[in-house]
Amino acid sequence: MLSIKNLQARIEEKEILKGINLDIKPGEVHAIMGPNGSGKSTLASVLAGRSSYEVTGGEVEFMGKDLLELSPEDRAREGLFLAFQYPIEIPGVSTTNFIKTAVNETRKYRGEEPLDAVQFLKIMKEKMKLVEIDQTLLSRSLNEGFSGGEKKRNEIFQMAMLEPHLSILDETDSGLDIDALRIVAEGVNKLRDGKRSFLVITHYQRLLDYIVPDFVHVLYKGKIVRSGTKELALELEEKGYDFIKEELGERVDA
Amino acid sequence: MSEMLNTLEQTALSDYKYGWVTQIEADEAPPGLSEDIVRFISAKKKEPEWMLEWRLKAFRQWQKMEVPRWPNVTYPDVDFQSIKYYSAPKQKKTINSLDEVDPELRATFEKLGISLDEQKRLSGVAVDAVIDSVSIATTFKEQLAEQGIIFCSMSEAIQEHPELIRKWLGSVVPATDNFYAALNSAVFSDGSFCYIPKGVKCPMELSTYFRINAAGTGQFERTLIVAEEGSYVSYLEGCTAPMRDENQLHAAVVEIVALDHAEVKYSTVQNWYPGDKEGKGGIFNFVTKRGICAGIHSKISWTQVETGSAVTWKYPSVILKGDYSVGEFYSVAVTNNHQQADTGTKMMHIGKNTRSRIVSKGISAGVSQNSYRGLVQVAKNAANARNFSQCDSLLLGDQCGAHTFPYIEVKNNTAQVEHEATTSKIGEDQIFYCNQRGLDTETAVALIINGFAKEVMNQLPMEFAVEAQKLLAISLEGSVG
């Protein structure tokens, strides 16, 4: 589904990704962990096509297409979804209206008829249950005045509505209390159907108790320095990131 | 962001889709302005002596007046002697019914999306259409007449209802009010008149469509709305013009009178040709609009969506004379490329317990300049006056300007006047978020600006809200890359 080969990227003059290799197959859940500043969020932004990052080398294939050649909106329409770490507010645009526009733009791209209001509301009702999101929240301006938990839940709700092939969750757990975390994770788990894939970016192991990954990768200084199964996350939790640094032969200050 | 700005510099305004010229023979006055021309116009319209005198008085005053220089706009001086002040589509005979309107004209209306037949049958909106300077047809007249509502062209009103015209014309905007109002008073060739009798709620939206067609002409229409005690009317005007390299002058006057407990809602969707992307051509839109809440508990509400014109200069205002009267002003002004707009309102609180509300949303793109200018005045005896003003500006790119000039004059210490203002930019992060959900940048910008302008758009009559939303998007097409 997603194949990243030697991906390098920078922002302004600063090299951040220094050769990422990663393969994600349909139905797999991959977790990317790593200390602050290792390039986790940059990877998410580059895959989604944020223009402030410049790709300086490497290849990315997504669903058989050259991802880096596609505009951000076409990447989305091809089924790549990014749940933002900091979801953006758009005053005056109701969440419902926003999602309806998003769903219908994607349908148009795929040559499908737009959903009418009745069809849309029917699907919306189903997906609302999935992430335990409230109707009143969806009538409000997109993310405006939402709590941290509401914003994240809204991201997962949009994900459910758009039914992407690959969902990238960029530190979705940050700023969530344990209940919100559980709801968000359950929402994701209900979307796991053996075909959809997930790339879960997180700083802490905690989220992975709820969304159990097939693979865990450690990103450090712009490279994946270790890959393993979910046990790797537990090991990281126990020993901290320092043991990775030690393994890499770096001096760790006590 | 820099990529967005570069594209912004390079991109042009989308095609102005109302830019055609209708090939209709016109009956015109020679260019220039003199007493003779004023007499010519009055004679053409077979006006009574009192009307001619009214015009001449305005003309003589106008000659002594100076072009206003205080708005925050710059444009070449208008050569008033090169403009044709009268241009009427030539018609073979008097029109008795819609079916007799020149087919070319009918086609024009259809292009404008206001097929008169359609309007008549389906939408329940009564339309008065003014091409160049002359009112062409008023639909629905008979149905309205059954309730005593008068909705006709100004020319017809002068002939048929002289007592009403003599009483109200110039009562809100005096013939010599300002430079352009005086000019309008001297040479106006048509417009709409609307009279709602006591206690009548007008059952449909009334609408006027203005179109400048002939080259080298100015358009000077005059609209008068009188709402008698306890009556209600909602009125909408729309306007378009052909694409021409020259600037054309539009100097209209709108007067509204609301008596005790009457309510008038006046909505404008202004889409005159804005000029090309280099700033060549386009309409100079210098308009005086004023309403008076003459009676107690009366209400006047202005809603405007301003997307067209090269230069706009207008301040729909309300004189709150009656106790407990209410004035409202809701505005969205969009400027792109070289457009300039200096627009806002005046709320003059004279009566006790009067209230006013101002919501202004300015959207600037390209190298345009967009100014809000508003005056809230509370007179000495206007006890307990309340005003709330909100002026929000949205910038697209970094070469356009947004300016706010709020003036507050309060002479009664029981008044409460609030003013809030914000300026924001469409952020790259907002666009990217939308892109990531499958919206292309154009769609994203349209969504964001419609969200920004929502409070005003919600005030528009349902029939026109959708059209106005599309218009906003079209006006800004290509302004973010």
XYZ file of C-alpha atoms in Angstrom:
735
model
C 0.000 0.000 0.000
C 2.701 2.446 1.043
C 6.334 2.028 0.166
C 8.862 4.629 1.264
C 12.394 4.377 -0.094
C 15.276 6.495 1.182
C 13.024 9.526 1.769
C 14.862 12.727 2.552
C 13.298 16.069 3.307
C 14.146 19.428 4.745
C 12.464 22.570 5.928
C 14.235 25.694 4.793
C 17.920 24.719 5.155
C 17.443 22.135 7.853
C 17.684 18.442 6.910
C 15.125 16.555 8.927
C 14.471 13.256 7.206
C 17.708 11.572 6.249
C 16.692 8.442 4.416
C 13.496 6.792 5.631
C 12.600 3.283 4.492
C 9.209 1.861 5.356
C 6.738 -0.595 3.873
C 3.128 -0.766 4.964
C 0.887 -3.511 3.640
C -2.914 -3.489 3.612
C -4.407 -4.079 7.032
C -1.206 -3.377 8.933
C -0.819 -0.996 11.827
C 2.609 0.562 12.165
C 3.692 2.731 15.037
C 6.431 5.288 14.792
C 7.987 6.344 18.033
C 10.882 8.537 18.842
C 12.102 11.387 20.977
C 11.103 14.998 20.319
C 12.649 16.448 17.193
C 13.404 13.090 15.611
C 11.268 13.890 12.549
C 8.033 12.033 13.334
C 5.659 14.871 12.508
C 7.789 15.888 9.537
C 7.296 12.443 8.080
C 3.523 12.834 8.462
C 3.574 16.299 6.860
C 5.765 15.214 3.965
C 3.524 12.251 3.198
C 0.466 14.531 3.250
C 2.220 17.048 0.998
C 2.675 20.136 3.131
C 4.440 22.652 0.916
C 6.763 24.086 3.552
C 8.760 20.845 3.433
C 10.983 20.124 0.516
C 11.626 16.546 -0.509
C 15.276 16.299 -1.450
C 15.479 12.628 -2.293
C 13.826 9.229 -2.273
C 10.584 7.748 -3.510
C 7.142 7.106 -2.102
C 4.655 4.804 -3.749
C 1.075 4.817 -2.533
C -1.627 2.548 -3.972
C 0.550 2.058 -7.021
C 1.059 5.764 -7.642
C 3.991 8.094 -7.192
C 2.766 9.905 -4.101
C 5.256 12.750 -4.320
C 3.885 13.731 -7.737
C 0.372 14.216 -6.398
C -1.058 17.462 -4.998
C -2.055 17.359 -1.325
C -5.754 17.200 -2.254
C -5.189 14.331 -4.681
C -3.264 12.407 -2.046
C -6.269 12.821 0.210
C -8.655 11.767 -2.550
C -6.509 8.701 -3.264
C -7.182 7.672 0.317
C -4.402 9.089 2.447
C -5.684 10.686 5.624
C -3.767 12.684 8.180
C -5.229 13.174 11.638
C -3.582 16.434 12.663
C -1.706 16.911 15.873
C -3.156 20.423 16.012
C -6.443 20.480 14.068
C -7.140 23.832 12.419
C -10.082 26.102 13.175
C -12.244 27.488 10.389
C -14.696 30.071 11.767
C -18.194 30.139 10.309
C -17.918 26.776 8.561
C -19.901 24.088 10.310
C -18.146 20.794 10.837
C -20.983 19.022 9.042
C -20.707 21.286 6.016
C -16.948 20.865 5.948
C -17.092 17.085 6.050
C -19.864 16.970 3.457
C -17.727 19.065 1.116
C -14.733 16.818 1.772
C -16.691 13.618 1.186
C -18.247 14.899 -2.027
C -14.995 16.293 -3.434
C -13.452 12.873 -2.890
C -16.429 11.145 -4.503
C -16.214 13.487 -7.476
C -12.537 12.582 -7.923
C -13.457 8.935 -7.958
C -16.226 9.519 -10.486
C -19.023 8.896 -8.015
C -22.220 10.889 -7.606
C -22.225 13.351 -4.713
C -24.207 12.298 -1.661
C -27.407 14.223 -1.101
C -28.274 15.570 2.323
C -30.352 12.534 3.294
C -27.730 9.963 2.291
C -25.006 11.988 3.948
C -26.875 12.341 7.230
C -27.571 8.630 7.317
C -23.876 7.796 7.016
C -23.005 10.545 9.454
C -25.345 9.113 12.096
C -23.676 5.707 11.800
C -20.167 7.092 12.108
C -21.105 9.388 14.974
C -21.760 6.342 17.133
C -18.347 4.982 16.266
C -16.466 7.835 17.903
C -19.186 8.860 20.372
C -19.339 12.339 18.923
C -22.262 14.627 19.570
C -24.507 16.218 16.955
C -24.221 19.645 18.549
C -20.446 19.547 18.136
C -20.852 18.904 14.430
C -23.150 21.905 14.007
C -20.531 24.216 15.446
C -17.809 25.955 13.453
C -15.020 23.558 12.588
C -12.795 23.050 15.641
C -13.589 26.551 16.888
C -13.718 26.515 20.671
C -13.421 22.699 20.742
C -11.564 21.168 23.649
C -8.421 19.174 22.892
C -10.355 15.936 23.189
C -13.165 17.178 20.962
C -10.721 18.189 18.266
C -9.053 14.798 18.246
C -12.353 12.979 18.257
C -13.443 15.154 15.359
C -10.329 14.088 13.454
C -11.182 10.432 13.983
C -14.766 11.154 12.980
C -13.605 12.706 9.714
C -11.405 9.690 9.172
C -14.405 7.435 9.630
C -16.420 9.515 7.150
C -13.720 9.576 4.490
C -12.841 5.861 4.765
C -9.191 6.238 3.772
C -6.881 3.391 2.767
C -4.099 4.746 4.923
C -4.574 6.859 8.022
C -1.693 8.686 9.600
C -2.336 9.628 13.223
C 0.063 12.371 14.205
C 0.376 12.328 17.987
C -3.347 11.924 18.294
C -2.837 10.989 21.935
C -1.199 14.263 22.907
C -3.327 16.329 25.236
C -5.924 13.600 25.777
C -7.088 12.340 29.123
C -7.488 8.623 29.548
C -11.189 8.540 28.667
C -10.753 10.549 25.515
C -7.798 8.378 24.599
C -9.904 5.256 24.995
C -12.700 6.662 22.819
C -10.302 7.747 20.090
C -8.504 4.390 20.144
C -11.772 2.468 20.013
C -12.824 4.570 17.052
C -9.649 3.596 15.262
C -9.986 -0.060 16.205
C -13.517 -0.205 14.827
C -12.169 1.001 11.503
C -9.601 -1.796 11.339
C -10.992 -4.218 8.827
C -7.950 -6.090 7.573
C -7.639 -3.798 4.546
C -7.153 -0.316 5.934
C -3.713 0.530 7.179
C -2.607 2.880 9.916
C 0.548 4.744 10.701
C 0.403 5.790 14.325
C 2.886 8.425 15.371
C 3.308 8.761 19.075
C 5.715 9.818 21.706
C 4.394 7.496 24.382
C 3.694 3.823 24.575
C 0.339 4.492 26.275
C -1.668 4.815 23.045
C -0.310 1.477 21.847
C -2.005 -0.264 24.760
C -5.232 0.625 23.012
C -4.225 0.537 19.373
C -2.065 -2.536 19.208
C 0.426 -2.236 16.358
C 1.797 -4.964 14.158
C 5.125 -3.175 13.901
C 6.941 -0.541 15.862
C 9.682 1.667 14.435
C 11.955 4.013 16.262
C 12.751 7.232 14.492
C 15.854 9.031 15.632
C 17.615 11.953 13.971
C 15.707 11.506 10.742
C 16.240 7.756 10.357
C 14.484 4.606 11.431
C 17.059 3.111 13.744
C 15.146 0.117 14.992
C 12.084 -1.856 13.998
C 10.290 -4.575 15.839
C 6.950 -5.791 17.096
C 4.846 -4.316 19.859
C 7.312 -5.525 22.458
C 9.721 -2.875 21.236
C 7.313 -0.206 22.436
C 7.238 -1.759 25.889
C 10.988 -1.911 25.955
C 11.147 1.770 25.078
C 8.658 2.574 27.782
C 10.750 0.732 30.305
C 14.188 1.916 29.336
C 13.457 5.311 27.757
C 14.984 6.480 24.507
C 18.434 6.579 26.007
C 19.036 2.909 25.419
C 18.583 3.523 21.683
C 21.151 6.264 21.861
C 23.505 3.975 23.761
C 23.050 1.285 21.186
C 23.991 3.801 18.558
C 27.156 4.475 20.494
C 26.203 7.942 21.617
C 27.274 9.211 24.979
C 24.327 9.646 27.273
C 24.550 12.215 29.993
C 23.433 10.806 33.270
C 3.278 30.740 2.050
C 5.710 32.243 -0.395
C 4.458 29.927 -3.104
C 0.940 31.021 -2.405
C 1.949 34.652 -2.700
C 3.825 34.173 -5.927
C 0.847 32.551 -7.482
C -1.230 35.330 -6.077
C 0.848 37.860 -7.932
C 0.585 35.966 -11.166
C -3.025 35.047 -11.162
C -5.752 36.963 -12.798
C -9.309 37.555 -11.916
C -11.607 34.924 -13.225
C -13.592 35.832 -16.291
C -16.346 38.256 -15.556
C -19.251 36.276 -16.835
C -21.675 39.167 -17.172
C -19.516 41.050 -19.664
C -21.599 40.856 -22.813
C -23.206 43.771 -24.638
C -26.760 43.500 -25.862
C -27.251 44.765 -29.408
C -30.257 46.947 -28.909
C -30.746 50.271 -30.579
C -30.569 53.016 -28.021
C -32.193 56.394 -27.903
C -29.445 58.576 -26.516
C -28.647 62.094 -25.441
C -25.397 63.587 -26.786
C -22.512 63.538 -24.319
C -22.157 66.377 -21.861
C -24.104 68.005 -19.090
C -25.902 71.326 -19.187
C -29.281 72.748 -18.326
C -30.358 71.772 -21.817
C -29.554 68.140 -21.136
C -31.509 68.249 -17.892
C -34.441 69.761 -19.821
C -33.966 67.129 -22.544
C -34.187 64.272 -20.033
C -37.216 65.774 -18.341
C -38.918 66.334 -21.690
C -38.104 62.796 -22.876
C -39.871 61.544 -19.829
C -42.775 63.943 -20.329
C -42.365 65.167 -16.795
C -44.507 67.785 -15.103
C -43.068 71.247 -14.522
C -42.429 70.695 -10.778
C -40.174 67.773 -11.577
C -38.155 69.791 -14.057
C -37.779 72.589 -11.511
C -36.602 70.069 -8.909
C -33.968 68.769 -11.321
C -32.793 72.235 -12.336
C -32.390 73.287 -8.737
C -30.263 70.247 -8.108
C -28.239 70.898 -11.240
C -27.533 74.513 -10.341
C -26.399 73.469 -6.892
C -24.278 70.644 -8.301
C -22.376 73.128 -10.457
C -21.217 74.878 -7.292
C -20.148 71.665 -5.559
C -16.769 69.955 -5.359
C -15.946 66.326 -6.044
C -15.484 64.639 -2.657
C -11.840 63.771 -2.025
C -12.010 62.327 1.456
C -12.649 58.643 0.647
C -9.642 56.366 0.811
C -9.642 55.735 -2.924
C -7.689 57.115 -5.855
C -8.966 57.265 -9.395
C -8.687 59.577 -12.373
C -11.068 62.517 -12.358
C -14.327 61.828 -14.072
C -14.912 64.036 -17.112
C -18.557 64.861 -16.589
C -18.799 66.411 -20.037
C -17.871 63.200 -21.842
C -20.643 61.117 -20.354
C -23.984 60.492 -21.984
C -26.668 61.134 -19.421
C -29.499 59.454 -21.164
C -29.609 56.186 -23.022
C -32.831 54.306 -23.450
C -33.189 51.060 -25.312
C -35.288 52.001 -28.354
C -38.605 50.341 -28.315
C -41.141 50.357 -31.047
C -44.163 51.015 -28.911
C -45.424 51.191 -25.399
C -45.295 47.916 -23.609
C -48.513 46.514 -22.307
C -47.303 43.157 -21.186
C -44.092 41.259 -20.682
C -44.607 39.413 -23.943
C -44.038 42.627 -25.834
C -40.587 43.309 -24.423
C -37.833 43.320 -27.078
C -36.642 39.718 -27.478
C -32.992 40.878 -27.262
C -33.752 42.455 -23.938
C -35.542 39.383 -22.799
C -32.475 37.368 -23.756
C -30.373 39.745 -21.676
C -32.474 39.058 -18.655
C -32.205 35.376 -19.280
C -28.407 35.678 -19.366
C -28.613 37.492 -16.083
C -30.498 34.539 -14.764
C -33.666 36.525 -14.271
C -35.946 35.327 -16.985
C -38.945 37.509 -16.350
C -41.304 34.692 -17.271
C -39.574 32.432 -14.834
C -39.595 35.043 -12.186
C -43.227 35.662 -12.751
C -44.279 32.072 -12.596
C -41.951 30.376 -10.202
C -40.024 32.373 -7.763
C -42.558 34.781 -6.435
C -40.122 37.641 -6.755
C -41.368 40.775 -8.380
C -38.710 42.325 -10.606
C -38.214 45.786 -11.976
C -35.396 45.771 -14.498
C -33.502 48.914 -15.377
C -31.266 48.795 -18.457
C -28.969 51.741 -18.924
C -31.220 54.351 -17.530
C -34.695 53.156 -18.236
C -36.972 50.782 -16.448
C -38.022 48.032 -18.818
C -40.658 45.961 -17.188
C -42.118 45.405 -13.827
C -43.495 41.986 -13.151
C -46.202 41.083 -10.737
C -47.602 44.562 -10.738
C -51.234 43.559 -10.807
C -50.979 41.049 -8.024
C -49.259 43.632 -5.865
C -51.797 46.304 -6.743
C -54.570 44.178 -5.263
C -53.071 44.861 -1.869
C -52.514 48.500 -2.667
C -48.781 48.040 -3.105
C -47.250 50.245 -5.748
C -44.153 48.841 -7.415
C -43.250 50.567 -10.625
C -40.571 52.526 -12.411
C -39.773 55.981 -11.100
C -40.868 57.528 -14.427
C -44.225 55.932 -14.140
C -44.538 56.959 -10.505
C -43.928 60.587 -11.428
C -46.780 60.355 -13.921
C -49.185 58.190 -11.958
C -48.500 59.046 -8.324
C -47.256 62.639 -8.333
C -48.643 63.320 -4.842
C -46.506 60.555 -3.325
C -43.409 61.515 -5.262
C -43.729 65.186 -4.392
C -44.142 64.265 -0.770
C -41.277 61.803 -0.410
C -38.732 62.289 -3.190
C -35.678 63.956 -1.711
C -37.105 63.769 1.797
C -34.283 61.510 3.001
C -31.524 62.398 0.564
C -32.133 66.033 -0.372
C -31.465 66.934 -3.987
C -28.358 68.820 -2.917
C -27.158 66.392 -0.241
C -23.748 65.752 -1.748
C -21.964 66.008 -5.068
C -23.130 62.716 -6.560
C -26.601 62.896 -5.043
C -27.031 66.332 -6.624
C -25.829 64.986 -9.950
C -28.262 62.105 -9.657
C -31.124 64.428 -8.763
C -30.462 66.502 -11.885
C -30.158 63.705 -14.399
C -31.672 60.507 -13.006
C -33.601 58.879 -15.771
C -35.335 56.089 -13.941
C -35.305 53.738 -11.021
C -37.891 52.011 -8.909
C -40.635 53.267 -6.680
C -42.200 51.151 -4.037
C -45.051 52.078 -1.740
C -46.439 49.754 0.908
C -49.720 50.958 2.390
C -50.596 50.926 6.058
C -50.615 47.526 7.676
C -49.648 45.596 4.538
C -46.939 42.967 4.653
C -45.611 42.678 1.133
C -46.128 39.006 0.270
C -43.059 38.643 -1.952
C -39.531 39.893 -2.334
C -39.397 42.968 -4.531
C -36.383 43.190 -6.767
C -34.729 45.582 -9.157
C -32.072 44.526 -11.604
C -29.787 47.218 -12.957
C -27.729 46.800 -16.084
C -25.454 49.284 -17.784
C -25.376 48.356 -21.455
C -24.523 51.220 -23.800
C -20.954 52.534 -24.063
C -20.002 55.966 -22.751
C -23.074 56.276 -20.614
C -23.508 56.821 -16.949
C -26.245 55.217 -14.973
C -28.162 57.385 -12.551
C -31.087 55.550 -11.117
C -33.164 56.635 -8.209
C -35.044 54.356 -5.880
C -37.628 55.379 -3.342
C -39.304 53.073 -0.869
C -42.044 54.267 1.424
C -43.359 51.897 4.079
C -46.470 53.188 5.791
C -47.416 52.431 9.369
C -47.141 48.774 10.308
C -46.083 47.625 6.855
C -43.240 45.350 5.823
C -41.229 44.900 2.659
C -38.076 43.085 1.663
C -36.333 44.526 -1.355
C -33.362 43.317 -3.360
C -31.260 44.970 -6.007
C -28.747 43.326 -8.270
C -26.535 44.816 -10.938
C -24.113 43.893 -13.722
C -22.394 45.660 -16.597
C -20.462 44.810 -19.782
C -16.673 44.645 -19.810
C -15.349 47.889 -21.218
C -11.914 49.470 -21.163
C -13.290 52.813 -20.123
C -14.578 53.562 -16.635
C -18.290 54.056 -16.422
C -20.017 56.083 -13.766
C -22.854 54.785 -11.671
C -24.259 57.347 -9.276
C -27.466 56.135 -7.729
C -29.605 57.364 -4.883
C -31.775 55.139 -2.727
C -34.169 56.589 -0.181
C -36.184 54.633 2.334
C -38.887 55.902 4.643
C -40.221 53.688 7.422
C -43.143 55.042 9.436
C -44.462 53.805 12.803
C -43.863 50.083 13.287
C -42.847 49.644 9.649
C -39.940 47.471 8.591
C -37.878 47.639 5.425
C -35.176 45.166 4.552
C -32.995 46.246 1.650
C -30.480 43.823 0.191
C -27.940 44.519 -2.505
C -25.850 42.137 -4.523
C -23.509 44.487 -6.339
C -21.598 42.940 -9.183
C -20.744 45.767 -11.554
C -17.783 45.075 -13.829
C -14.666 45.504 -11.629
C -12.159 46.190 -14.411
C -9.508 43.815 -15.701
C -6.596 42.464 -13.714
C -4.428 45.480 -14.583
C -7.126 47.777 -13.281
C -8.321 48.924 -16.690
C -11.989 49.767 -17.007
C -14.670 49.002 -14.494
C -17.505 50.890 -12.913
C -17.136 53.849 -10.581
C -19.864 53.121 -8.096
C -20.669 56.306 -6.165
C -23.927 55.761 -4.419
C -25.929 57.521 -1.737
C -28.234 55.254 0.219
C -30.102 56.440 3.241
C -33.155 55.442 5.152
C -35.114 57.171 7.843
C -36.846 55.351 10.656
C -39.327 58.170 10.927
C -41.805 56.402 13.160
C -41.647 54.688 16.515
C -40.575 51.038 16.557
C -39.659 51.197 12.901
C -36.767 49.242 11.449
C -34.501 49.541 8.444
C -31.987 46.877 7.624
C -29.348 47.183 4.896
C -27.578 44.083 3.678
C -24.990 44.379 0.962
C -22.718 41.987 -0.853
C -20.278 44.104 -2.786
C -18.056 42.228 -5.186
C -17.925 44.375 -8.301
C -16.929 47.897 -9.393
C -13.465 49.374 -9.853
C -14.112 51.993 -7.189
C -16.926 51.835 -4.664
C -17.924 54.712 -2.481
C -21.094 54.188 -0.513
C -22.465 54.275 3.010
C -26.003 52.973 3.391
C -27.197 54.852 6.450
C -30.091 55.011 8.830
C -31.505 58.045 10.579
C -33.053 56.681 13.758
C -35.568 59.385 14.420
C -38.467 57.423 15.843
C -38.224 56.248 19.446
C -37.379 52.566 19.730
C -36.386 52.401 16.080
C -33.736 49.964 14.856
C -31.098 50.324 12.159
C -28.966 47.498 10.845
C -26.112 47.289 8.394
C -24.678 43.985 7.244
C -21.952 44.158 4.657
C -19.556 41.929 2.811
C -17.182 43.844 0.578
C -14.763 41.923 -1.603
C -11.936 43.601 -3.464
C -9.486 41.864 -5.762
C -6.819 42.965 -8.239
C -6.937 46.777 -8.415
C -10.399 47.257 -6.949
C -10.915 49.885 -4.283
C -13.802 50.083 -1.894
C -14.546 52.671 0.742
C -17.809 51.588 2.245
C -19.596 51.479 5.546
C -22.538 53.116 7.172
C -23.857 55.921 9.284
C -26.187 55.304 12.189
C -27.667 58.523 13.459
C -29.447 58.035 16.765
C -31.923 60.827 17.346
C -34.904 59.155 19.003
C -34.896 57.588 22.449
C -34.126 53.916 22.980
C -32.890 53.515 19.459
C -30.659 50.615 18.534
C -28.243 49.948 15.731
C -26.102 47.035 14.711
C -23.233 47.094 12.240
C -21.552 43.966 10.928
C -18.950 44.597 8.271
C -16.822 41.916 6.664
C -14.111 43.095 4.309
C -12.194 40.647 2.139
C -9.163 41.946 0.253
C -7.029 40.183 -2.336
C -4.595 41.109 -5.094
C -3.378 44.701 -4.760
C -6.789 45.984 -3.773
C -7.701 48.422 -1.016
C -10.723 47.823 1.173
C -11.826 50.393 3.731
C -14.610 50.337 6.259
C -15.784 53.799 7.225
C -18.558 54.097 9.735
C -20.114 56.782 11.838
C -22.176 56.175 14.935
C -23.775 59.353 16.124
C -25.820 59.715 19.277
C -27.666 63.011 19.562
C -28.218 64.874 22.793
C -31.766 63.657 23.335
C -31.204 60.078 22.201
C -31.417 58.561 25.657
C -30.477 54.905 26.001
C -29.178 54.548 22.471
C -27.357 51.310 21.800
C -24.909 50.461 19.089
C -22.874 47.404 18.400
C -20.317 47.449 15.603
C -18.169 44.635 14.385
C -15.649 45.100 11.598
C -13.691 42.095 10.466
C -11.124 42.096 7.711
C -9.738 39.096 5.922
C -6.614 39.414 3.826
C -5.531 37.148 1.012
C -1.883 37.740 0.276
C 0.382 40.510 1.476
C -0.101 43.243 -1.109
C -3.679 44.227 -0.404
C -4.880 46.646 2.217
C -7.659 46.612 4.788
C -8.491 49.802 6.640
C -11.010 50.642 9.299
C -12.191 54.182 10.006
C -14.736 54.078 12.803
C -16.104 57.418 13.967
C -18.132 57.702 17.143
C -19.841 60.905 18.271
C -21.833 60.600 21.437
C -23.658 63.503 23.043
C -25.789 61.582 25.508
C -24.138 59.805 28.388
C -26.732 57.051 28.616
C -25.567 55.682 25.289
C -23.802 52.350 24.965
C -21.563 52.047 21.962
C -19.448 48.985 21.335
C -16.919 48.473 18.605
C -15.053 45.277 17.843
C -12.594 44.786 15.036
C -10.408 41.942 13.840
C -8.000 41.447 10.981
C -6.965 37.999 9.876
C -5.337 36.245 6.994
C -6.309 33.040 5.304
C -3.530 30.915 6.673
C -1.503 28.369 4.784
C -2.344 25.936 7.562
C -6.086 26.411 6.953
C -5.635 25.781 3.241
C -3.463 22.743 3.876
C -5.976 21.310 6.305
C -8.688 21.628 3.651
C -6.374 20.179 0.974
C -5.714 17.224 3.238
C -9.438 16.554 3.316
C -9.636 16.497 -0.471
C -10.631 20.135 -1.112
C -8.642 21.934 -3.748
C -7.392 25.399 -2.902
C -10.163 27.264 -4.752
C -12.825 25.298 -2.927
C -10.991 25.811 0.340
C -10.835 29.582 -0.126
C -14.508 29.723 -1.093
C -15.412 27.750 2.006
C -13.285 29.887 4.298
C -14.568 33.212 2.975
C -18.163 32.075 3.061
C -17.587 31.053 6.657
C -16.061 34.436 7.345
C -19.005 36.237 5.744
C -21.691 33.926 7.070
C -23.263 36.313 9.538
C -23.975 38.712 6.689
C -24.917 36.087 4.103
C -27.502 34.733 6.520
C -29.292 38.064 6.272
C -29.906 37.707 2.538
C -33.245 36.465 1.292
C -33.039 32.724 0.688
C -33.470 33.033 -3.079
C -30.297 35.059 -3.389
C -28.080 33.599 -0.714
C -26.848 30.784 -2.928
C -26.156 33.121 -5.827
C -24.285 35.487 -3.542
C -22.165 32.669 -2.132
C -21.118 31.639 -5.616
C -20.397 35.242 -6.464
C -18.014 35.560 -3.524
C -16.124 32.494 -4.666
C -15.987 33.692 -8.288
C -14.744 37.147 -7.314
C -11.758 35.647 -5.569
C -11.001 32.858 -8.020
C -7.299 32.612 -8.653
C -6.388 34.884 -5.791
C -4.736 32.124 -3.797
C -2.451 29.674 -5.563
